PDB file of C-alpha atoms and ligand atoms in Angstrom:
ATOM      1  CA  MET A   1      -7.793  33.880  19.847  1.00  0.00           C
ATOM      2  CA  SER A   2     -10.332  31.054  19.982  1.00  0.00           C
ATOM      3  CA  GLU A   3      -9.722  27.671  18.273  1.00  0.00           C
ATOM      4  CA  PRO A   4     -11.266  27.337  14.800  1.00  0.00           C
ATOM      5  CA  VAL A   5     -14.489  25.315  14.849  1.00  0.00           C
ATOM      6  CA  ARG A   6     -13.944  21.825  13.453  1.00  0.00           C
ATOM      7  CA  PRO A   7     -16.718  20.314  11.351  1.00  0.00           C
ATOM      8  CA  GLY A   8     -18.037  17.226  13.186  1.00  0.00           C
ATOM      9  CA  ARG A   9     -18.881  13.883  11.626  1.00  0.00           C
ATOM     10  CA  PRO A  10     -22.635  13.176  11.300  1.00  0.00           C
ATOM     11  CA  ALA A  11     -24.068  10.032  12.889  1.00  0.00           C
ATOM     12  CA  TRP A  12     -23.939   6.852  10.787  1.00  0.00           C
ATOM     13  CA  LYS A  13     -27.779   6.864  10.644  1.00  0.00           C
ATOM     14  CA  GLU A  14     -27.704  10.201   8.834  1.00  0.00           C
ATOM     15  CA  VAL A  15     -24.969   9.064   6.438  1.00  0.00           C
ATOM     16  CA  ARG A  16     -26.877   5.850   5.764  1.00  0.00           C
ATOM     17  CA  ALA A  17     -29.995   7.911   4.933  1.00  0.00           C
ATOM     18  CA  ILE A  18     -27.990   9.886   2.349  1.00  0.00           C
ATOM     19  CA  LEU A  19     -26.575   6.650   0.889  1.00  0.00           C
ATOM     20  CA  ASP A  20     -30.065   5.160   0.704  1.00  0.00           C
ATOM     21  CA  ALA A  21     -31.376   8.288  -1.025  1.00  0.00           C
ATOM     22  CA  GLU A  22     -28.583   7.782  -3.588  1.00  0.00           C
ATOM     23  CA  GLU A  23     -29.736   4.149  -3.933  1.00  0.00           C
ATOM     24  CA  PHE A  24     -26.229   3.141  -2.969  1.00  0.00           C
ATOM     25  CA  PHE A  25     -25.450  -0.531  -2.532  1.00  0.00           C
ATOM     26  CA  PRO A  26     -21.832  -1.406  -1.567  1.00  0.00           C
ATOM     27  CA  SER A  27     -19.811  -3.021  -4.334  1.00  0.00           C
ATOM     28  CA  ARG A  28     -17.716  -6.056  -3.409  1.00  0.00           C
ATOM     29  CA  LYS A  29     -15.614  -5.579  -6.535  1.00  0.00           C
ATOM     30  CA  LEU A  30     -14.635  -2.072  -5.409  1.00  0.00           C
ATOM     31  CA  GLY A  31     -13.931  -3.280  -1.868  1.00  0.00           C
ATOM     32  CA  GLN A  32     -16.565  -0.985  -0.376  1.00  0.00           C
ATOM     33  CA  ASN A  33     -16.347  -1.965   3.298  1.00  0.00           C
ATOM     34  CA  PHE A  34     -16.574   1.177   5.364  1.00  0.00           C
ATOM     35  CA  LEU A  35     -14.866   1.345   8.730  1.00  0.00           C
ATOM     36  CA  LEU A  36     -17.549   2.718  11.056  1.00  0.00           C
ATOM     37  CA  ASP A  37     -15.870   2.505  14.454  1.00  0.00           C
ATOM     38  CA  GLU A  38     -14.890   6.077  15.216  1.00  0.00           C
ATOM     39  CA  ASN A  39     -12.189   5.132  17.777  1.00  0.00           C
ATOM     40  CA  MET A  40     -10.508   2.782  15.336  1.00  0.00           C
ATOM     41  CA  VAL A  41     -10.692   5.356  12.525  1.00  0.00           C
ATOM     42  CA  GLN A  42      -9.039   7.886  14.819  1.00  0.00           C
ATOM     43  CA  ARG A  43      -6.301   5.424  15.827  1.00  0.00           C
ATOM     44  CA  ILE A  44      -5.533   4.713  12.182  1.00  0.00           C
ATOM     45  CA  ALA A  45      -5.364   8.438  11.465  1.00  0.00           C
ATOM     46  CA  LEU A  46      -2.871   8.760  14.342  1.00  0.00           C
ATOM     47  CA  ASP A  47      -0.900   5.748  13.023  1.00  0.00           C
ATOM     48  CA  THR A  48      -0.090   7.884   9.971  1.00  0.00           C
ATOM     49  CA  GLN A  49       1.850  10.340  12.222  1.00  0.00           C
ATOM     50  CA  LEU A  50       0.825  13.146   9.847  1.00  0.00           C
ATOM     51  CA  GLY A  51       1.197  16.766  10.935  1.00  0.00           C
ATOM     52  CA  PRO A  52       0.599  20.297   9.614  1.00  0.00           C
ATOM     53  CA  GLU A  53       3.648  20.224   7.314  1.00  0.00           C
ATOM     54  CA  ASP A  54       2.639  17.007   5.565  1.00  0.00           C
ATOM     55  CA  PHE A  55       0.949  16.108   2.296  1.00  0.00           C
ATOM     56  CA  ALA A  56      -0.992  12.842   2.068  1.00  0.00           C
ATOM     57  CA  LEU A  57      -2.632  10.992  -0.770  1.00  0.00           C
ATOM     58  CA  GLU A  58      -5.642   9.067   0.513  1.00  0.00           C
ATOM     59  CA  ILE A  59      -6.809   6.228  -1.709  1.00  0.00           C
ATOM     60  CA  GLY A  60     -10.507   5.391  -1.483  1.00  0.00           C
ATOM     61  CA  THR A  61     -12.344   8.293   0.192  1.00  0.00           C
ATOM     62  CA  GLY A  62     -15.544   6.282   0.641  1.00  0.00           C
ATOM     63  CA  CYS A  63     -17.891   8.426   2.750  1.00  0.00           C
ATOM     64  CA  GLY A  64     -14.936  10.459   4.032  1.00  0.00           C
ATOM     65  CA  PHE A  65     -14.762   9.016   7.573  1.00  0.00           C
ATOM     66  CA  LEU A  66     -10.988   8.490   7.619  1.00  0.00           C
ATOM     67  CA  THR A  67     -10.505  11.634   5.510  1.00  0.00           C
ATOM     68  CA  SER A  68     -12.026  13.868   8.193  1.00  0.00           C
ATOM     69  CA  HIS A  69      -9.730  12.408  10.877  1.00  0.00           C
ATOM     70  CA  LEU A  70      -6.729  12.929   8.616  1.00  0.00           C
ATOM     71  CA  ALA A  71      -7.869  16.474   7.934  1.00  0.00           C
ATOM     72  CA  ALA A  72      -8.058  17.085  11.685  1.00  0.00           C
ATOM     73  CA  LEU A  73      -4.285  16.471  11.819  1.00  0.00           C
ATOM     74  CA  ASP A  74      -3.959  19.634   9.703  1.00  0.00           C
ATOM     75  CA  ALA A  75      -2.107  17.874   6.898  1.00  0.00           C
ATOM     76  CA  GLU A  76      -2.912  18.653   3.274  1.00  0.00           C
ATOM     77  CA  ILE A  77      -5.050  15.792   1.978  1.00  0.00           C
ATOM     78  CA  LEU A  78      -5.625  14.747  -1.629  1.00  0.00           C
ATOM     79  CA  SER A  79      -8.305  12.067  -1.490  1.00  0.00           C
ATOM     80  CA  ILE A  80      -9.216   9.869  -4.465  1.00  0.00           C
ATOM     81  CA  GLU A  81     -12.470   7.995  -4.976  1.00  0.00           C
ATOM     82  CA  ILE A  82     -13.659   6.072  -8.017  1.00  0.00           C
ATOM     83  CA  ASP A  83     -17.388   6.007  -7.172  1.00  0.00           C
ATOM     84  CA  ARG A  84     -19.287   9.205  -8.011  1.00  0.00           C
ATOM     85  CA  ARG A  85     -22.107   8.457  -5.556  1.00  0.00           C
ATOM     86  CA  LEU A  86     -19.663   8.179  -2.658  1.00  0.00           C
ATOM     87  CA  LEU A  87     -17.840  11.286  -3.710  1.00  0.00           C
ATOM     88  CA  LYS A  88     -21.134  13.162  -3.484  1.00  0.00           C
ATOM     89  CA  VAL A  89     -21.637  11.928   0.094  1.00  0.00           C
ATOM     90  CA  ALA A  90     -18.015  12.669   1.047  1.00  0.00           C
ATOM     91  CA  THR A  91     -18.298  16.184  -0.404  1.00  0.00           C
ATOM     92  CA  LEU A  92     -21.230  16.869   1.950  1.00  0.00           C
ATOM     93  CA  LEU A  93     -19.453  15.350   4.941  1.00  0.00           C
ATOM     94  CA  LEU A  94     -16.174  17.120   4.356  1.00  0.00           C
ATOM     95  CA  ASP A  95     -17.667  20.526   3.706  1.00  0.00           C
ATOM     96  CA  GLY A  96     -15.653  23.010   5.784  1.00  0.00           C
ATOM     97  CA  TRP A  97     -12.308  21.243   5.593  1.00  0.00           C
ATOM     98  CA  SER A  98     -10.238  23.616   3.471  1.00  0.00           C
ATOM     99  CA  ASN A  99      -7.194  21.286   3.615  1.00  0.00           C
ATOM    100  CA  VAL A 100      -8.980  18.468   1.757  1.00  0.00           C
ATOM    101  CA  ARG A 101      -9.178  18.099  -1.995  1.00  0.00           C
ATOM    102  CA  LEU A 102     -11.446  15.377  -3.366  1.00  0.00           C
ATOM    103  CA  VAL A 103     -10.847  13.953  -6.830  1.00  0.00           C
ATOM    104  CA  ARG A 104     -12.824  11.351  -8.736  1.00  0.00           C
ATOM    105  CA  ALA A 105     -10.411   8.929 -10.352  1.00  0.00           C
ATOM    106  CA  ASP A 106      -9.391   5.320 -10.673  1.00  0.00           C
ATOM    107  CA  VAL A 107      -6.097   5.330  -8.786  1.00  0.00           C
ATOM    108  CA  LEU A 108      -4.583   2.784 -11.177  1.00  0.00           C
ATOM    109  CA  ALA A 109      -4.242   3.147 -14.943  1.00  0.00           C
ATOM    110  CA  GLY A 110      -3.819  -0.570 -15.581  1.00  0.00           C
ATOM    111  CA  LYS A 111      -2.323  -2.997 -13.085  1.00  0.00           C
ATOM    112  CA  HIS A 112       1.163  -1.505 -12.942  1.00  0.00           C
ATOM    113  CA  GLN A 113       0.718   2.237 -13.308  1.00  0.00           C
ATOM    114  CA  LEU A 114      -0.595   5.040 -11.153  1.00  0.00           C
ATOM    115  CA  GLU A 115      -3.158   7.195 -12.946  1.00  0.00           C
ATOM    116  CA  PRO A 116      -0.877   9.837 -14.606  1.00  0.00           C
ATOM    117  CA  GLU A 117      -3.234  12.760 -13.846  1.00  0.00           C
ATOM    118  CA  LEU A 118      -3.071  11.775 -10.216  1.00  0.00           C
ATOM    119  CA  GLU A 119       0.712  11.479 -10.228  1.00  0.00           C
ATOM    120  CA  ALA A 120       0.821  15.020 -11.626  1.00  0.00           C
ATOM    121  CA  LEU A 121      -0.985  16.252  -8.485  1.00  0.00           C
ATOM    122  CA  LEU A 122       1.639  14.856  -6.113  1.00  0.00           C
ATOM    123  CA  PRO A 123       4.253  17.259  -4.710  1.00  0.00           C
ATOM    124  CA  LYS A 124       7.519  17.388  -6.649  1.00  0.00           C
ATOM    125  CA  ASP A 125       9.607  19.362  -4.186  1.00  0.00           C
ATOM    126  CA  ARG A 126       8.822  17.686  -0.866  1.00  0.00           C
ATOM    127  CA  ASP A 127       7.990  14.337   0.665  1.00  0.00           C
ATOM    128  CA  TRP A 128       4.485  12.967   0.694  1.00  0.00           C
ATOM    129  CA  HIS A 129       2.665  10.085   2.371  1.00  0.00           C
ATOM    130  CA  ALA A 130       0.123   7.516   1.200  1.00  0.00           C
ATOM    131  CA  VAL A 131      -2.759   6.351   3.332  1.00  0.00           C
ATOM    132  CA  GLY A 132      -6.004   4.465   2.919  1.00  0.00           C
ATOM    133  CA  ASN A 133      -8.462   1.817   3.883  1.00  0.00           C
ATOM    134  CA  LEU A 134      -7.501   0.194   0.611  1.00  0.00           C
ATOM    135  CA  PRO A 135      -9.880  -1.587  -1.724  1.00  0.00           C
ATOM    136  CA  TYR A 136      -8.750  -5.172  -1.135  1.00  0.00           C
ATOM    137  CA  SER A 137      -8.601  -6.141  -4.802  1.00  0.00           C
ATOM    138  CA  VAL A 138      -5.921  -3.536  -5.621  1.00  0.00           C
ATOM    139  CA  ALA A 139      -4.059  -3.218  -2.307  1.00  0.00           C
ATOM    140  CA  SER A 140      -0.974  -5.321  -3.143  1.00  0.00           C
ATOM    141  CA  PRO A 141      -0.292  -4.084  -6.703  1.00  0.00           C
ATOM    142  CA  LEU A 142      -1.053  -0.519  -5.631  1.00  0.00           C
ATOM    143  CA  MET A 143       1.523  -0.498  -2.819  1.00  0.00           C
ATOM    144  CA  VAL A 144       4.195  -1.761  -5.237  1.00  0.00           C
ATOM    145  CA  VAL A 145       3.182   0.811  -7.866  1.00  0.00           C
ATOM    146  CA  LEU A 146       3.536   3.584  -5.262  1.00  0.00           C
ATOM    147  CA  ALA A 147       6.911   2.248  -4.101  1.00  0.00           C
ATOM    148  CA  ARG A 148       8.236   2.187  -7.685  1.00  0.00           C
ATOM    149  CA  LEU A 149       7.348   5.829  -8.454  1.00  0.00           C
ATOM    150  CA  VAL A 150      10.231   8.208  -9.236  1.00  0.00           C
ATOM    151  CA  SER A 151       9.395   9.898  -5.903  1.00  0.00           C
ATOM    152  CA  PRO A 152       7.932   7.140  -3.742  1.00  0.00           C
ATOM    153  CA  PRO A 153       5.944   8.060  -0.609  1.00  0.00           C
ATOM    154  CA  LYS A 154       7.921   8.571   2.602  1.00  0.00           C
ATOM    155  CA  SER A 155       5.436   6.360   4.388  1.00  0.00           C
ATOM    156  CA  MET A 156       2.381   4.259   3.607  1.00  0.00           C
ATOM    157  CA  THR A 157      -0.263   3.512   6.217  1.00  0.00           C
ATOM    158  CA  ALA A 158      -2.751   1.064   4.819  1.00  0.00           C
ATOM    159  CA  LEU A 159      -5.679  -0.896   6.158  1.00  0.00           C
ATOM    160  CA  VAL A 160      -5.532  -4.168   4.234  1.00  0.00           C
ATOM    161  CA  GLN A 161      -6.510  -7.813   4.635  1.00  0.00           C
ATOM    162  CA  ALA A 162      -4.610  -9.185   7.646  1.00  0.00           C
ATOM    163  CA  GLU A 163      -3.127 -11.867   5.409  1.00  0.00           C
ATOM    164  CA  VAL A 164      -1.668  -9.220   3.084  1.00  0.00           C
ATOM    165  CA  ALA A 165      -0.244  -7.262   6.043  1.00  0.00           C
ATOM    166  CA  GLU A 166       1.346 -10.471   7.382  1.00  0.00           C
ATOM    167  CA  ARG A 167       2.907 -11.203   4.009  1.00  0.00           C
ATOM    168  CA  VAL A 168       4.283  -7.688   3.538  1.00  0.00           C
ATOM    169  CA  ALA A 169       5.772  -7.625   7.053  1.00  0.00           C
ATOM    170  CA  ALA A 170       7.036 -11.265   6.950  1.00  0.00           C
ATOM    171  CA  ARG A 171      10.629 -12.384   7.533  1.00  0.00           C
ATOM    172  CA  PRO A 172      12.646 -14.172   4.794  1.00  0.00           C
ATOM    173  CA  GLY A 173      12.175 -17.925   4.669  1.00  0.00           C
ATOM    174  CA  GLY A 174       8.953 -17.968   6.721  1.00  0.00           C
ATOM    175  CA  ALA A 175       5.629 -19.292   5.440  1.00  0.00           C
ATOM    176  CA  SER A 176       4.286 -15.797   4.683  1.00  0.00           C
ATOM    177  CA  TRP A 177       7.441 -14.562   2.937  1.00  0.00           C
ATOM    178  CA  GLY A 178       6.708 -13.934  -0.730  1.00  0.00           C
ATOM    179  CA  PRO A 179       7.345 -11.631  -3.717  1.00  0.00           C
ATOM    180  CA  ILE A 180       5.308  -8.778  -2.206  1.00  0.00           C
ATOM    181  CA  SER A 181       7.426  -8.944   0.992  1.00  0.00           C
ATOM    182  CA  ALA A 182      10.683  -8.686  -0.964  1.00  0.00           C
ATOM    183  CA  ARG A 183       9.438  -6.027  -3.398  1.00  0.00           C
ATOM    184  CA  LEU A 184       8.310  -3.703  -0.606  1.00  0.00           C
ATOM    185  CA  GLN A 185      10.951  -4.426   2.017  1.00  0.00           C
ATOM    186  CA  ILE A 186      13.781  -3.577  -0.374  1.00  0.00           C
ATOM    187  CA  GLN A 187      12.606   0.031  -0.079  1.00  0.00           C
ATOM    188  CA  TYR A 188      10.590   0.105   3.164  1.00  0.00           C
ATOM    189  CA  GLU A 189      10.630  -1.013   6.794  1.00  0.00           C
ATOM    190  CA  ALA A 190       7.353  -2.894   7.215  1.00  0.00           C
ATOM    191  CA  GLN A 191       5.323  -3.264  10.377  1.00  0.00           C
ATOM    192  CA  LEU A 192       1.909  -4.735  11.146  1.00  0.00           C
ATOM    193  CA  VAL A 193       0.583  -2.073  13.532  1.00  0.00           C
ATOM    194  CA  ARG A 194      -2.811  -3.382  14.643  1.00  0.00           C
ATOM    195  CA  ARG A 195      -5.544  -5.851  13.754  1.00  0.00           C
ATOM    196  CA  VAL A 196      -9.053  -4.685  12.908  1.00  0.00           C
ATOM    197  CA  PRO A 197     -11.935  -7.161  13.366  1.00  0.00           C
ATOM    198  CA  PRO A 198     -14.673  -7.539  10.688  1.00  0.00           C
ATOM    199  CA  GLN A 199     -17.493  -6.336  12.958  1.00  0.00           C
ATOM    200  CA  LEU A 200     -16.180  -2.763  12.861  1.00  0.00           C
ATOM    201  CA  PHE A 201     -17.102  -2.453   9.157  1.00  0.00           C
ATOM    202  CA  TRP A 202     -20.256  -2.054   7.095  1.00  0.00           C
ATOM    203  CA  PRO A 203     -20.764  -4.332   5.350  1.00  0.00           C
ATOM    204  CA  ARG A 204     -18.706  -6.893   7.294  1.00  0.00           C
ATOM    205  CA  PRO A 205     -15.823  -8.327   5.263  1.00  0.00           C
ATOM    206  CA  ASN A 206     -15.295 -12.108   5.447  1.00  0.00           C
ATOM    207  CA  VAL A 207     -11.754 -11.728   6.723  1.00  0.00           C
ATOM    208  CA  GLU A 208      -9.786  -9.928   9.411  1.00  0.00           C
ATOM    209  CA  SER A 209      -8.041  -6.686   8.448  1.00  0.00           C
ATOM    210  CA  ALA A 210      -4.876  -5.054   9.735  1.00  0.00           C
ATOM    211  CA  VAL A 211      -3.084  -1.733   9.619  1.00  0.00           C
ATOM    212  CA  LEU A 212       0.242  -1.951   7.852  1.00  0.00           C
ATOM    213  CA  ARG A 213       2.860   0.771   8.105  1.00  0.00           C
ATOM    214  CA  LEU A 214       5.724   1.137   5.650  1.00  0.00           C
ATOM    215  CA  ASP A 215       8.545   3.607   6.272  1.00  0.00           C
ATOM    216  CA  ARG A 216      10.854   4.434   3.389  1.00  0.00           C
ATOM    217  CA  ARG A 217      14.466   3.461   4.010  1.00  0.00           C
ATOM    218  CA  GLU A 218      17.109   6.183   3.980  1.00  0.00           C
ATOM    219  CA  GLU A 219      19.126   4.418   1.232  1.00  0.00           C
ATOM    220  CA  GLN A 220      17.049   3.849  -1.901  1.00  0.00           C
ATOM    221  CA  PRO A 221      18.100   1.532  -4.760  1.00  0.00           C
ATOM    222  CA  THR A 222      18.355   3.041  -8.237  1.00  0.00           C
ATOM    223  CA  ARG A 223      15.432   2.517 -10.601  1.00  0.00           C
ATOM    224  CA  GLU A 224      17.590   0.362 -12.886  1.00  0.00           C
ATOM    225  CA  SER A 225      18.571  -1.931 -10.030  1.00  0.00           C
ATOM    226  CA  LEU A 226      14.911  -2.223  -8.985  1.00  0.00           C
ATOM    227  CA  VAL A 227      14.002  -3.420 -12.491  1.00  0.00           C
ATOM    228  CA  ARG A 228      16.666  -6.160 -12.275  1.00  0.00           C
ATOM    229  CA  PHE A 229      15.585  -6.935  -8.688  1.00  0.00           C
ATOM    230  CA  ASP A 230      11.930  -7.361  -9.732  1.00  0.00           C
ATOM    231  CA  ALA A 231      12.891  -9.721 -12.554  1.00  0.00           C
ATOM    232  CA  LEU A 232      14.993 -11.835 -10.174  1.00  0.00           C
ATOM    233  CA  VAL A 233      12.219 -11.919  -7.553  1.00  0.00           C
ATOM    234  CA  SER A 234       9.721 -13.112 -10.191  1.00  0.00           C
ATOM    235  CA  LEU A 235      12.075 -15.893 -11.275  1.00  0.00           C
ATOM    236  CA  LEU A 236      13.014 -17.111  -7.797  1.00  0.00           C
ATOM    237  CA  PHE A 237       9.481 -17.156  -6.425  1.00  0.00           C
ATOM    238  CA  GLN A 238       8.242 -19.229  -9.363  1.00  0.00           C
ATOM    239  CA  SER A 239      10.460 -21.998  -7.979  1.00  0.00           C
ATOM    240  CA  ARG A 240      10.626 -20.935  -4.351  1.00  0.00           C
ATOM    241  CA  ARG A 241      11.040 -24.469  -2.939  1.00  0.00           C
ATOM    242  CA  LYS A 242      13.861 -25.431  -5.310  1.00  0.00           C
ATOM    243  CA  ALA A 243      17.584 -25.027  -4.612  1.00  0.00           C
ATOM    244  CA  LEU A 244      18.936 -21.641  -5.600  1.00  0.00           C
ATOM    245  CA  VAL A 245      21.787 -23.010  -7.698  1.00  0.00           C
ATOM    246  CA  GLY A 246      19.469 -25.011  -9.981  1.00  0.00           C
ATOM    247  CA  VAL A 247      16.993 -22.188 -10.550  1.00  0.00           C
ATOM    248  CA  LEU A 248      19.739 -19.681 -11.367  1.00  0.00           C
ATOM    249  CA  ALA A 249      21.710 -22.111 -13.529  1.00  0.00           C
ATOM    250  CA  LYS A 250      18.640 -22.788 -15.666  1.00  0.00           C
ATOM    251  CA  ALA A 251      17.910 -19.081 -16.089  1.00  0.00           C
ATOM    252  CA  THR A 252      21.485 -17.992 -16.814  1.00  0.00           C
ATOM    253  CA  GLN A 253      22.674 -21.142 -18.630  1.00  0.00           C
ATOM    254  CA  ASP A 254      25.909 -20.688 -16.690  1.00  0.00           C
ATOM    255  CA  ARG A 255      26.171 -23.142 -13.778  1.00  0.00           C
ATOM    256  CA  GLU A 256      29.838 -22.327 -13.144  1.00  0.00           C
ATOM    257  CA  GLY A 257      29.146 -18.591 -13.110  1.00  0.00           C
ATOM    258  CA  VAL A 258      26.307 -19.166 -10.645  1.00  0.00           C
ATOM    259  CA  ARG A 259      28.534 -21.247  -8.363  1.00  0.00           C
ATOM    260  CA  THR A 260      31.191 -18.512  -8.359  1.00  0.00           C
ATOM    261  CA  LEU A 261      28.580 -15.813  -7.655  1.00  0.00           C
ATOM    262  CA  LEU A 262      27.050 -17.764  -4.764  1.00  0.00           C
ATOM    263  CA  GLU A 263      30.513 -18.248  -3.310  1.00  0.00           C
ATOM    264  CA  GLU A 264      31.246 -14.520  -3.620  1.00  0.00           C
ATOM    265  CA  LEU A 265      27.970 -13.694  -1.890  1.00  0.00           C
ATOM    266  CA  GLU A 266      28.630 -16.397   0.750  1.00  0.00           C
ATOM    267  CA  LEU A 267      25.336 -18.111  -0.066  1.00  0.00           C
ATOM    268  CA  ASP A 268      24.726 -21.832   0.309  1.00  0.00           C
ATOM    269  CA  PRO A 269      23.859 -23.227  -3.193  1.00  0.00           C
ATOM    270  CA  ASP A 270      21.276 -25.522  -1.580  1.00  0.00           C
ATOM    271  CA  LEU A 271      19.408 -22.592  -0.018  1.00  0.00           C
ATOM    272  CA  ARG A 272      15.789 -22.469  -1.217  1.00  0.00           C
ATOM    273  CA  ALA A 273      15.199 -19.788  -3.842  1.00  0.00           C
ATOM    274  CA  GLY A 274      12.482 -18.150  -1.740  1.00  0.00           C
ATOM    275  CA  ALA A 275      14.601 -17.758   1.397  1.00  0.00           C
ATOM    276  CA  LEU A 276      16.871 -14.849   0.435  1.00  0.00           C
ATOM    277  CA  SER A 277      16.681 -11.536   2.263  1.00  0.00           C
ATOM    278  CA  PRO A 278      15.977  -8.347   0.258  1.00  0.00           C
ATOM    279  CA  ALA A 279      19.651  -7.319   0.634  1.00  0.00           C
ATOM    280  CA  GLN A 280      20.870 -10.712  -0.652  1.00  0.00           C
ATOM    281  CA  LEU A 281      18.425 -10.533  -3.558  1.00  0.00           C
ATOM    282  CA  MET A 282      19.659  -7.056  -4.424  1.00  0.00           C
ATOM    283  CA  ALA A 283      23.312  -8.162  -4.256  1.00  0.00           C
ATOM    284  CA  MET A 284      22.501 -10.969  -6.666  1.00  0.00           C
ATOM    285  CA  ALA A 285      20.410  -8.714  -8.943  1.00  0.00           C
ATOM    286  CA  SER A 286      23.348  -6.279  -9.137  1.00  0.00           C
ATOM    287  CA  SER A 287      25.846  -8.939 -10.267  1.00  0.00           C
ATOM    288  CA  ALA A 288      27.277  -8.942 -13.784  1.00  0.00           C
ATOM    289  CA  LEU A 289      25.853 -12.441 -14.294  1.00  0.00           C
ATOM    290  CA  TRP A 290      22.258 -11.349 -13.597  1.00  0.00           C
ATOM    291  CA  SER A 291      22.628  -8.077 -15.572  1.00  0.00           C
ATOM    292  CA  LYS A 292      23.506 -10.192 -18.621  1.00  0.00           C
ATOM    293  CA  THR A 293      20.411 -12.341 -18.111  1.00  0.00           C
ATOM    294  CA  SER A 294      17.690  -9.831 -17.210  1.00  0.00           C
TER     295      SER A 294
HETATM  296  N1  SAM B   1     -12.000   5.298   3.350  1.00  0.00           N
HETATM  297  C1  SAM B   1     -13.322   4.708   3.515  1.00  0.00           C
HETATM  298  C2  SAM B   1     -13.449   4.065   4.885  1.00  0.00           C
HETATM  299  O1  SAM B   1     -12.421   3.921   5.544  1.00  0.00           O
HETATM  300  O2  SAM B   1     -14.540   3.711   5.295  1.00  0.00           O
HETATM  301  C3  SAM B   1     -13.644   3.709   2.407  1.00  0.00           C
HETATM  302  C4  SAM B   1     -12.722   2.522   2.281  1.00  0.00           C
HETATM  303  S1  SAM B   1     -13.322   1.249   1.229  1.00  0.00           S
HETATM  304  C5  SAM B   1     -12.475  -0.140   1.912  1.00  0.00           C
HETATM  305  C6  SAM B   1     -12.394   1.455  -0.287  1.00  0.00           C
HETATM  306  C7  SAM B   1     -12.828   2.640  -1.128  1.00  0.00           C
HETATM  307  O3  SAM B   1     -11.994   2.684  -2.288  1.00  0.00           O
HETATM  308  C8  SAM B   1     -14.253   2.546  -1.629  1.00  0.00           C
HETATM  309  O4  SAM B   1     -14.915   3.746  -1.353  1.00  0.00           O
HETATM  310  C9  SAM B   1     -14.129   2.319  -3.134  1.00  0.00           C
HETATM  311  O5  SAM B   1     -15.185   2.873  -3.885  1.00  0.00           O
HETATM  312  C10 SAM B   1     -12.791   2.986  -3.443  1.00  0.00           C
HETATM  313  N2  SAM B   1     -12.091   2.409  -4.595  1.00  0.00           N
HETATM  314  C11 SAM B   1     -12.126   1.120  -5.036  1.00  0.00           C
HETATM  315  N3  SAM B   1     -11.340   0.955  -6.107  1.00  0.00           N
HETATM  316  C12 SAM B   1     -10.787   2.175  -6.371  1.00  0.00           C
HETATM  317  C13 SAM B   1      -9.900   2.658  -7.375  1.00  0.00           C
HETATM  318  N4  SAM B   1      -9.418   1.834  -8.303  1.00  0.00           N
HETATM  319  N5  SAM B   1      -9.551   3.967  -7.359  1.00  0.00           N
HETATM  320  C14 SAM B   1     -10.039   4.798  -6.397  1.00  0.00           C
HETATM  321  N6  SAM B   1     -10.897   4.403  -5.422  1.00  0.00           N
HETATM  322  C15 SAM B   1     -11.269   3.108  -5.401  1.00  0.00           C
END
């Protein structure tokens, strides 16, 4: 039997002509920087490690360039785009891919919630993956929102600002280590996979981008412990340069209790609040002292 014919991607000139006919002008607010370099798009699609058994949610279809490379991996793709004009272009480009479903939606319903209609379209009985050349303005909150779902994605492969990728994949105590690093690394192994220079996009962004890969850890914290963890992370990073003992004593109003807890956890009271590893933060968030406070 011969191989099924794969729809090819039209040249950028042709796509540009369609965009011009739609009087499309890229929106900075919506992070509309399209990755044009076909080799790089293909590499990112391969970075996802998707295969025929997989389901992936793509955030930000754009013209459908990455979508078609994901579709070529034979995974089932649900691709979300907020901009009607782009969806029209993507629908033309992706005609023939029966494994792609395009939906017009704002992926976020507010800053801390995935659009409920979209969540309803995610598989309930098997793992799924998230992928996207993410709109830069929502990349960080969106990754945390996805991680905090009842069924979080097994992996996330995201093209984001290089600075965001560095922060997410940072090590505790380093200059880039911050709340986003702790919030994601408590559930995921994070890795900066590759850097993507601005000249590969239209229009060119002002900053370098990078592909970030997050792989869900085998052991997942309970939802209740994540709520306590998030509250502790917020507190400690507000005073990240201060000594742990002082920050916790002020919040709990129990300096003695804090001293005992730090001793139990074998933590130096003079350690800076922003230097704890995700596991240490979780141990502290799970203590009776913090449960009383949060
Ligand atoms: N995937 C395409 C590519 O790689 O060239 C486009 C990526 S572009 C960086 C981000 C896309 O996300 C844009 O098409 C933009 O319209 C869309 N977008 C922005 N905010 C969104 C939101 N809140 N919900 C869904 N899509 C959004």
